[in-house]
Structures are given as C-alpha cells and as structure tokens.
Coordinates of C-alpha atoms and ligand atoms in Angstrom, one line a residue:
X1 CA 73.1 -40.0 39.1
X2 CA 71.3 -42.8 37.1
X3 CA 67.6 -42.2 35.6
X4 CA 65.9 -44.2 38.3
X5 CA 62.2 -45.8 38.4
X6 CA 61.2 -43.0 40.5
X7 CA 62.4 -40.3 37.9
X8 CA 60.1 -41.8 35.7
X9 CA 57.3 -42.1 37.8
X10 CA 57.7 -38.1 38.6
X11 CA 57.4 -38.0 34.5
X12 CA 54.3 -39.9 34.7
X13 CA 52.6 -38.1 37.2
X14 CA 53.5 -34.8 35.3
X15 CA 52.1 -36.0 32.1
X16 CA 48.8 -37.2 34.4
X17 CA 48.8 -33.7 36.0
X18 CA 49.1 -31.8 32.8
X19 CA 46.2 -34.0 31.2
X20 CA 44.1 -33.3 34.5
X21 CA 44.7 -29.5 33.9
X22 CA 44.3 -29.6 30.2
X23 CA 40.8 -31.0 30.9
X24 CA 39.6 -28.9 33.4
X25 CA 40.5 -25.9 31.3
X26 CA 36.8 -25.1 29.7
X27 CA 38.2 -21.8 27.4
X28 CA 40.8 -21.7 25.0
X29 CA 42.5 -19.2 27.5
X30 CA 42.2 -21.1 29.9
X31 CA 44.2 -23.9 28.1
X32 CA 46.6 -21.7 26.9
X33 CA 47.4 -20.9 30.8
X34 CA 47.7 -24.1 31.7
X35 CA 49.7 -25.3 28.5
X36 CA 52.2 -22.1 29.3
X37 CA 52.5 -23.9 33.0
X38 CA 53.8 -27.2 31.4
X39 CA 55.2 -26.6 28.3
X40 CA 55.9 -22.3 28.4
X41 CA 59.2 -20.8 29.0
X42 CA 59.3 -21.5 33.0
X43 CA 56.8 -24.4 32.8
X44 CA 57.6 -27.7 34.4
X45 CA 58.7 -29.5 31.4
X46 CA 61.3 -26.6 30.7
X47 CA 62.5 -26.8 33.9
X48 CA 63.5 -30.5 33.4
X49 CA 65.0 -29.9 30.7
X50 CA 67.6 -27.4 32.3
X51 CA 67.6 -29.7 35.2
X52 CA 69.7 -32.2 32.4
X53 CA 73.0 -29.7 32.4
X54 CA 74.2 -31.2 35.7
X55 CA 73.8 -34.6 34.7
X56 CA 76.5 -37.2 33.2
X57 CA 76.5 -37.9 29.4
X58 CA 74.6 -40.9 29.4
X59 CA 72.3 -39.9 31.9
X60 CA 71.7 -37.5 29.9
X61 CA 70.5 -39.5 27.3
X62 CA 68.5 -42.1 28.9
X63 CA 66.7 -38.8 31.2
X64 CA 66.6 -36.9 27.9
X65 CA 64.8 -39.2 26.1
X66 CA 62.3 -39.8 29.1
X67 CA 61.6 -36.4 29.3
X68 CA 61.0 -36.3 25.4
X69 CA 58.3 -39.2 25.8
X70 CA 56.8 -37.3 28.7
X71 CA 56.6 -33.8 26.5
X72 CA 55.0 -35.8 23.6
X73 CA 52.2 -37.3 26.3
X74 CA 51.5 -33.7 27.2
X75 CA 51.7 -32.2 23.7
X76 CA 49.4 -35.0 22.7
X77 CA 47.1 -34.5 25.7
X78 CA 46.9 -30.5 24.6
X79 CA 45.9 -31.5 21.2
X80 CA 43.4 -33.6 21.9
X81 CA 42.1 -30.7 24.3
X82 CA 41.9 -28.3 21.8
X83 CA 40.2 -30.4 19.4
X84 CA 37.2 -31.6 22.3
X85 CA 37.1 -27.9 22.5
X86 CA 36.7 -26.6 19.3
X87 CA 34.2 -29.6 18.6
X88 CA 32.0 -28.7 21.7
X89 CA 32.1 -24.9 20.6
X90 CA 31.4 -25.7 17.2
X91 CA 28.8 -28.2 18.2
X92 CA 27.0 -25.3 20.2
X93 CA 27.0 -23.0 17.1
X94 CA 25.2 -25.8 15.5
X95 CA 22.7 -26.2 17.9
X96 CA 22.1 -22.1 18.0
X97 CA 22.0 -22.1 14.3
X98 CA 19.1 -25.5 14.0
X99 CA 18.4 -25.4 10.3
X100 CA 14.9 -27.2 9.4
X101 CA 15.8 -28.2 6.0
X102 CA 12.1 -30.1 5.5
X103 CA 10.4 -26.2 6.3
X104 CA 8.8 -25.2 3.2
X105 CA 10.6 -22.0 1.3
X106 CA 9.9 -18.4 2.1
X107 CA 7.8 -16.2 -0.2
X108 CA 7.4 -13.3 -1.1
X109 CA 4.4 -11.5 -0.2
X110 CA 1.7 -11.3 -2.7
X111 CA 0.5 -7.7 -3.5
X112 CA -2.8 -6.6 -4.5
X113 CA -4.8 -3.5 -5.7
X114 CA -5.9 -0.9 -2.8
X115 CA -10.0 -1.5 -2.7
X116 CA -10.5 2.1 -3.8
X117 CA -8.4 1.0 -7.4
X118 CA -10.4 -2.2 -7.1
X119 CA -13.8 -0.1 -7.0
X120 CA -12.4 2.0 -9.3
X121 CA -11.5 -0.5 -11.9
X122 CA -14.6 -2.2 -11.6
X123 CA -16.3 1.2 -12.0
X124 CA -15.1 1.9 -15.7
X125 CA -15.5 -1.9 -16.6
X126 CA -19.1 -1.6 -16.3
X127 CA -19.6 1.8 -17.3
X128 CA -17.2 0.8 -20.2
X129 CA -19.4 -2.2 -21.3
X130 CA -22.7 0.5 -21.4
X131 CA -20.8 2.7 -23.8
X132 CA -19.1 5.0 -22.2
X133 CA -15.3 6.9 -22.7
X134 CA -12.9 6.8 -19.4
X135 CA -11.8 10.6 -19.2
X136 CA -9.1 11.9 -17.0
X137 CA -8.3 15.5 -16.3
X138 CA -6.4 17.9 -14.0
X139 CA -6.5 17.8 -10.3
X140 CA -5.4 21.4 -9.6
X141 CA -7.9 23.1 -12.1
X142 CA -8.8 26.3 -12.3
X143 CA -11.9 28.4 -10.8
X144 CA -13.1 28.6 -14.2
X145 CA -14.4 25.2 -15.0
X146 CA -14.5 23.9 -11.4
X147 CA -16.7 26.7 -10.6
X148 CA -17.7 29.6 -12.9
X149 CA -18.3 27.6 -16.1
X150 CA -21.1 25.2 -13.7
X151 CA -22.9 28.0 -13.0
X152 CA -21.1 28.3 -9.8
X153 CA -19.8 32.2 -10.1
X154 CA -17.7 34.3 -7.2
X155 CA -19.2 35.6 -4.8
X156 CA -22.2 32.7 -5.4
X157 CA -23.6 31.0 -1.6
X158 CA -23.4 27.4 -3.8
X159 CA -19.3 28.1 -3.9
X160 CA -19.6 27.7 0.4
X161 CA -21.2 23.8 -0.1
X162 CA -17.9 23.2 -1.5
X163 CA -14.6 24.8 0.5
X164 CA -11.3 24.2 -1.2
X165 CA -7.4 24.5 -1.2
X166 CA -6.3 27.3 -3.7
X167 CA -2.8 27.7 -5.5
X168 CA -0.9 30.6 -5.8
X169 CA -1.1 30.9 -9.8
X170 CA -3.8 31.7 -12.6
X171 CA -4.9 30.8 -15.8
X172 CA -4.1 32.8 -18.5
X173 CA -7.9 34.6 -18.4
X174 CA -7.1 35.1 -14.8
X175 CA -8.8 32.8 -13.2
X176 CA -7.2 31.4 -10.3
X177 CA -6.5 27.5 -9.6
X178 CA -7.4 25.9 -6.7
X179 CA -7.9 21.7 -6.2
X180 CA -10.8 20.4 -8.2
X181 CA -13.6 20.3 -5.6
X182 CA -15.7 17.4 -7.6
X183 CA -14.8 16.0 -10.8
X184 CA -18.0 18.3 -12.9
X185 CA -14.9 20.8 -14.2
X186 CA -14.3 17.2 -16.6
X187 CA -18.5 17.8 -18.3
X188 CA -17.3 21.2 -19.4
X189 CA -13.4 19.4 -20.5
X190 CA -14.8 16.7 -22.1
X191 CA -18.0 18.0 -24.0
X192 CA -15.4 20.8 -25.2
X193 CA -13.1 18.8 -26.7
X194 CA -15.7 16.1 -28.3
X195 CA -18.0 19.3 -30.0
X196 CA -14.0 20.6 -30.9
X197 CA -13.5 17.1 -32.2
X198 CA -17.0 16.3 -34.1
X199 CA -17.2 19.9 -35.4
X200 CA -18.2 18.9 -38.9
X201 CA -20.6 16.4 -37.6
X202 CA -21.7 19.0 -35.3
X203 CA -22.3 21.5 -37.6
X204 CA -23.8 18.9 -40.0
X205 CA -26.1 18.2 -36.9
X206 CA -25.5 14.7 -36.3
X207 CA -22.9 15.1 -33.8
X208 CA -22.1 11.6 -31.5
X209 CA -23.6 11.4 -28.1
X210 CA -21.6 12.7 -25.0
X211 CA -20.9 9.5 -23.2
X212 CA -18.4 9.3 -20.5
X213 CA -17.3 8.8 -17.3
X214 CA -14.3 10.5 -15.2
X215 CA -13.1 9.0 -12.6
X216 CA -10.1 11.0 -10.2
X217 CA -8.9 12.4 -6.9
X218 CA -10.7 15.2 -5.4
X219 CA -10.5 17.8 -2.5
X220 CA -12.3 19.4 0.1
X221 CA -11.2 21.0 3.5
X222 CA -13.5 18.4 5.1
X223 CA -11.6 15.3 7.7
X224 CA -14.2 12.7 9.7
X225 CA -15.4 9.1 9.6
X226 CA -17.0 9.7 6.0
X227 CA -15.3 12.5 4.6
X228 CA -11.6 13.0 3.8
X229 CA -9.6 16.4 2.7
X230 CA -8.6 14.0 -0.8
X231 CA -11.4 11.6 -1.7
X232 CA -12.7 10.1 -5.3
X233 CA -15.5 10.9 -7.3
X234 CA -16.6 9.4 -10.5
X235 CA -18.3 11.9 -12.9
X236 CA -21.0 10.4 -15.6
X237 CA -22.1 12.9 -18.6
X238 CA -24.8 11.5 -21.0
X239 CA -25.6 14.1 -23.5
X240 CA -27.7 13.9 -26.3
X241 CA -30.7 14.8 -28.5
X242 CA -32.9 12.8 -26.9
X243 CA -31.3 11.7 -23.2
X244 CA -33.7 12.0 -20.4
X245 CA -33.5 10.9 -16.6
X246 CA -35.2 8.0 -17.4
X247 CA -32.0 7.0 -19.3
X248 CA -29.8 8.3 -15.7
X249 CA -32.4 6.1 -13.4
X250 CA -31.9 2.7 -16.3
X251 CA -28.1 3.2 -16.5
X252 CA -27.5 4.3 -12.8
X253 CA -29.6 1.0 -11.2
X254 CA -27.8 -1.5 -13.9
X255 CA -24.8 -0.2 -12.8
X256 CA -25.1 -0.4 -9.5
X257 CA -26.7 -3.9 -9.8
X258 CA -23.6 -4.8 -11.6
X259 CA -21.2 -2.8 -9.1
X260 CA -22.9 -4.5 -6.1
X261 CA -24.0 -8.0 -8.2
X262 CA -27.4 -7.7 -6.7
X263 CA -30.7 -7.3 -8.1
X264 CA -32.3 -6.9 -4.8
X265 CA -31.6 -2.9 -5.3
X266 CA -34.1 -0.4 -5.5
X267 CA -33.1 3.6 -6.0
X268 CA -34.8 6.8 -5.1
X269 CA -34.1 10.3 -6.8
X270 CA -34.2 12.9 -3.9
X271 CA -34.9 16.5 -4.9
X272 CA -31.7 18.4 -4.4
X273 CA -29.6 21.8 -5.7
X274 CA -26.4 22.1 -8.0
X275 CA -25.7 25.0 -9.8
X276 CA -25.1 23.0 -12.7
X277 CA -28.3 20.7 -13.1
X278 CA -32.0 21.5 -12.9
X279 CA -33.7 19.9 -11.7
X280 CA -31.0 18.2 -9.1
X281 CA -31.6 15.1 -7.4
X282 CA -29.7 13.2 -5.1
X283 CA -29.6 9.0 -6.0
X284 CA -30.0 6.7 -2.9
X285 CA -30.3 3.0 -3.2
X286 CA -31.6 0.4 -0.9
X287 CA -30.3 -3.0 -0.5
X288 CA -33.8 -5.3 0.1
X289 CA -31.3 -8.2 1.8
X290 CA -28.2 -8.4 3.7
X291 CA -26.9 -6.2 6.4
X292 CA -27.2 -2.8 5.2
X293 CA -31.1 -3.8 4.2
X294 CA -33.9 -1.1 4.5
X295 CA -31.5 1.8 4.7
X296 CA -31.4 4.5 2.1
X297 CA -27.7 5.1 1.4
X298 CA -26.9 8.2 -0.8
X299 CA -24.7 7.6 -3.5
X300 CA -24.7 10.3 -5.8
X301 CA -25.6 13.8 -6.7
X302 CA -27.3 14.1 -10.0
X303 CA -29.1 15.8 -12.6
X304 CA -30.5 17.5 -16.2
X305 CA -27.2 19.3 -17.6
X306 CA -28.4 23.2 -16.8
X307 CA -29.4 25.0 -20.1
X308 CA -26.2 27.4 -19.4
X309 CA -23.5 24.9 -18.9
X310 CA -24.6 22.9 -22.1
X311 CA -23.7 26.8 -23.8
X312 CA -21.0 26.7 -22.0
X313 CA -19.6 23.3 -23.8
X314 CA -19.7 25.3 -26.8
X315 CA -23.4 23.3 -27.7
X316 CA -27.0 24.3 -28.4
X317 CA -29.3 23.7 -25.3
X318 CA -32.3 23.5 -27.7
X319 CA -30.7 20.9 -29.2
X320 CA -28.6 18.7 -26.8
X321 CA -30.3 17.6 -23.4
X322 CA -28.8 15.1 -20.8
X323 CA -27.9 14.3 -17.4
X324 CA -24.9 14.3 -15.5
X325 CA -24.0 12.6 -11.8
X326 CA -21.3 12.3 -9.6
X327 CA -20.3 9.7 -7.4
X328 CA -18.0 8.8 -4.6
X329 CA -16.0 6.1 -5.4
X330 CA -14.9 6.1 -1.9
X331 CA -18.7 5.5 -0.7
X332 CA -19.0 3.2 -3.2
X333 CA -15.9 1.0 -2.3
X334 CA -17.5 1.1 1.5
X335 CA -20.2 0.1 0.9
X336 CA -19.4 -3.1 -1.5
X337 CA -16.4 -3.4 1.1
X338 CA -18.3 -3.0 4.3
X339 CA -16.1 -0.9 5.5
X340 CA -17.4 1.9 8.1
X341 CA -14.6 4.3 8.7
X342 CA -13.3 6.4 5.0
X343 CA -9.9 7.3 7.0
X344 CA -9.3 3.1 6.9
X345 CA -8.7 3.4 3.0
X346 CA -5.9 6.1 3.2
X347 CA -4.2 4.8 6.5
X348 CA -1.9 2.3 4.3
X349 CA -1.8 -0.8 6.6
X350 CA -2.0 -3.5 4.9
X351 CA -3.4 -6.0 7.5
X352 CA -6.5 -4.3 6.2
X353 CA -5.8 -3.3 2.5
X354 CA -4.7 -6.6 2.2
X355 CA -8.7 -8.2 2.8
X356 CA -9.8 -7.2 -0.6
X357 CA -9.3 -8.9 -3.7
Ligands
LIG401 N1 -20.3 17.6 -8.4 C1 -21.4 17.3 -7.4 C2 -20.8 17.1 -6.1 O1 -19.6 16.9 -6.0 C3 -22.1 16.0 -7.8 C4 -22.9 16.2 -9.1 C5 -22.3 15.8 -10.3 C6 -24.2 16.6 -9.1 C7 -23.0 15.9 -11.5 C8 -24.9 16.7 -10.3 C9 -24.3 16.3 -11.5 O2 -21.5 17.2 -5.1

C-alpha cells in the first residue's frame, strides 16, 4: 500500500484536531489529558505508529516520515499551549498582586508621651524653674509615714477619708505597708533626709529651705468617672523660717497660669481638714474665659505644715513654718486636656492617647 494524498490529509486533520483540543483545554490538567489522547501510550499518534509494522519498507519510510511531521505539528501546538497558559496564569498573578510603585513609602507610626507624663513633665518644669527639687519615693510605703507620722494615727476617723490596699509585710518598727494613699508620706521622706543632709547647717541654724515637689502613682479603693483605684498626685513642700500661705497662694496661681498658659485665672482657698496641716484649705481655680469659665474646679488640698509633723521631720516647729499641697495630676491633665472621663487616661487606646502632644 502506497502513502496516498488521503493518508496525509488524515495527518492533517489529526494535527488540526489535536490543536483544537490543545486550545480548548483551559488547566494544565486538562492539557495533559488531551496531550495523553494524542501523543500518550494509546493516543492516536502511537497508534499510527504501530499501524507502520504491516507496511512495505518504503512505505514505511515515506508514511514514517509523514507521521514524524504530523507529531512535530502537534508537539509544537502543545508547546505553544502551555506557554499561552502559563502566560495567562501568570498574567492573572500580576493583576492580583497590582503594585503602585508611585504610592508614597509606609511609615512607621510616630509615638508620643501619654498626656498624664505630658502633664507630668510639664509639672516639674515649672515647679523646677520656681526652685524646687523633683523627689521620688516608694509606692507601697508603710502605715508609718503614710499615715501615723501626718498625724493620721490607727484607729483615727481621718484614716476612713482615705481607704487603701494593704500588703502582707511590715517595717522593721512594725508598722504595716499598705499603697501610699497620697504622696504626703514624701514631706516626712524628704524633710528627713534634707535636715539628715544639712545637719551642720541645721544645727548652725541656717539650714536651706525645704523646696520640693513629688510627683508619683497613688492608690485608693475608689473606681468612677473622676476617680480611679491608681491615680497621680503631685506633692509640693515649702518649708522655711519665714514661708507663709501667702507664698502657697503666689506660687500655686503662677504655676497654674503657667500649667494652663492663661492669666485669666483666679483661685480660692476653701476651708478644709487634713490631719497634717492647720489650718487646711482646699485650692479651686476659675477660668474667667473659655469653656470651663465661671466654674470653680478644685485642684488641690493644701495647707500650714501641722506643728507635729514638722517634729516629726526631725525639725523645730518654732523655728521652721510652711505649707504643703497636693495635687492631682490626673485632674490637672483633664482639665488642660479637656478630657471628661479619668478612666479615658488608663484605657490605652491610642486613637485617643494619640491627640495630645
Ligand atoms: N494628701 C492630701 C490628699 O491626698 C492632699 C494634701 C497634701 C493636703 C498636702 C494638704 C497638704 O487628699
């Protein structure tokens, strides 16, 4: 039998039909199915191939070589498959993965200080340019110079104004620790140390003022809009041989003029009770414009250093005479802030921590 025109129009049509199934294959599976139908081990082009045994040498050559052309067509058209779909595939990754290589950088987020250490830091800045030492001291202090040494022994009704968390432990005198309820325990700290310090001078009688301020955490069994089990108080101490609440009223307004850079501030002492001062007074200020105008806002407790706690700093109540306050910095910080709810501060998101600068 010769290779006829026919025989080669068969090979045509099979190359056409594998090129029509390579192209409607849309997966990579399904063009390895419909390669494996052509070219596989019982595919068509396989089959011809056996078919070549019966056939004459020559024939065999001239139909061998036909169906070699034909088997390169389809290769060729399976190639070319598999390349338009790895482009398209490719091409779709592309898309998905659109990179805007004009868009501007990310950054990183820029932090800031939480407004109670922004208060806080303004606090000793201006208290630091009037002359006065930043002290720190213990948070879990014990009864002793929290309460007893301000005049504030057990059993005493003033203990009740100020309910606290205790610690299982004492001091070596006995005296049991519990969280500082205010930061007063740092008069008796700090007047100790400076008499301990200027003892010569003392003795000589021209011991340095007592000038300082200590800021720090504090604790109360208290939770609502305004009050919170850990707040922050600021504690002033101004002692000297000749320091009256005149000098508190002068260097309480300044600061608060300089805390709240207004002058349109007035401030009222209120009568009031601490165990440690006599008399007591509470401070209030008034802004005379802007929103919180004509309100009296209480900002501190205050007073004269009692006779009994200046003994108690180791120092001569005839001779040394001053005042003492304490603030909340937490008040203070809502108030420059405008901020009306305390439990904002300590609820760490920072859509609003992040509104102060
Ligand atoms: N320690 C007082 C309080 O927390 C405030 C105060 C401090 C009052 C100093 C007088 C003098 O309420």
């Amino acid at each position: 039998m010769n290779a006829t025109a026919s025989d080669t129009l068969d090979l045509d049509a099979l190359v056409q039909q594998a090129a029509e199934s390579f192209g409607q294959a849309a997966t990579p599976a399904d063009l390895e199915n419909a390669k494996a139908r052509f070219l596989g081990k019982s595919g068509h082009v396989t089959a011809l191939m056996k078919g070549l045994a019966q056939l004459s040498v020559d024939e065999k050559k001239t139909r061998g070589a036909a169906i070699n052309v034909a088997k390169q067509a389809i290769e060729a058209a399976l190639t070319a498959r598999r390349q338009a779909l790895a482009d398209a595939d490719l091409e779709r990754q592309l898309q998905a993965e659109a990179l805007d290589v004009t868009l501007p950088g990310r950054q990183r987020g820029q932090g800031g200080l939480h407004p109670i250490s922004l208060a806080w830091e303004r606090i000793e800045q201006i208290f630091g340019s009037m002359g006065f030492d930043v002290a720190d001291g213990p948070e879990i202090e014990s009864d002793w110079f929290n309460f007893t040494a301000l005049g504030n022994p057990p059993n005493h009704p003033a203990r009740s104004m100020q309910d606290t968390f205790y610690v299982d432990m004492s001091d070596d005198e006995g005296h049991p620790y519990c969280l500082r309820t205010h930061t007063s325990p740092m008069q008796i700290r700090y007047a100790t140390a400076h008499a301990r310090k200027h003892a010569a001078a003392l003795a000589r009688g021209d011991m340095p003022e007592v000038r300082v301020i200590a800021p720090g955490r504090t604790y109360r069994v208290d939770n609502d809009a305004t009050h919170s089990p850990m707040f922050h108080q600021v504690e002033g101490l101004w002692l000297g041989e000749n320091v009256s609440f005149k000098d508190l009223k002068v260097t309480y307004l300044n600061f608060c003029k300089a805390f709240f850079e207004t002058d349109d501030l007035i401030l009222r002492f209120r009568p009031s009770y601490f165990p440690f001062t006599e008399p007591s007074a509470e401070i209030d200020i008034q802004f005379q414009t802007g929103p919180l105008a004509g309100h009296w806002l209480e900002v501190s407790g205050s007073g004269q250093v009692h006779p009994q706690v200046v003994r108690n700093m180791g120092l001569d109540p005839e001779k040394y005479i001053g005042f003492a306050f304490g603030s909340g910095i937490d008040r203070l910080a809502m108030l420059r802030y405008g901020v009306n709810d305390l439990r904002l501060f300590f609820e760490g998101d920072v859509r609003f921590l992040g509104q102060f600068r």
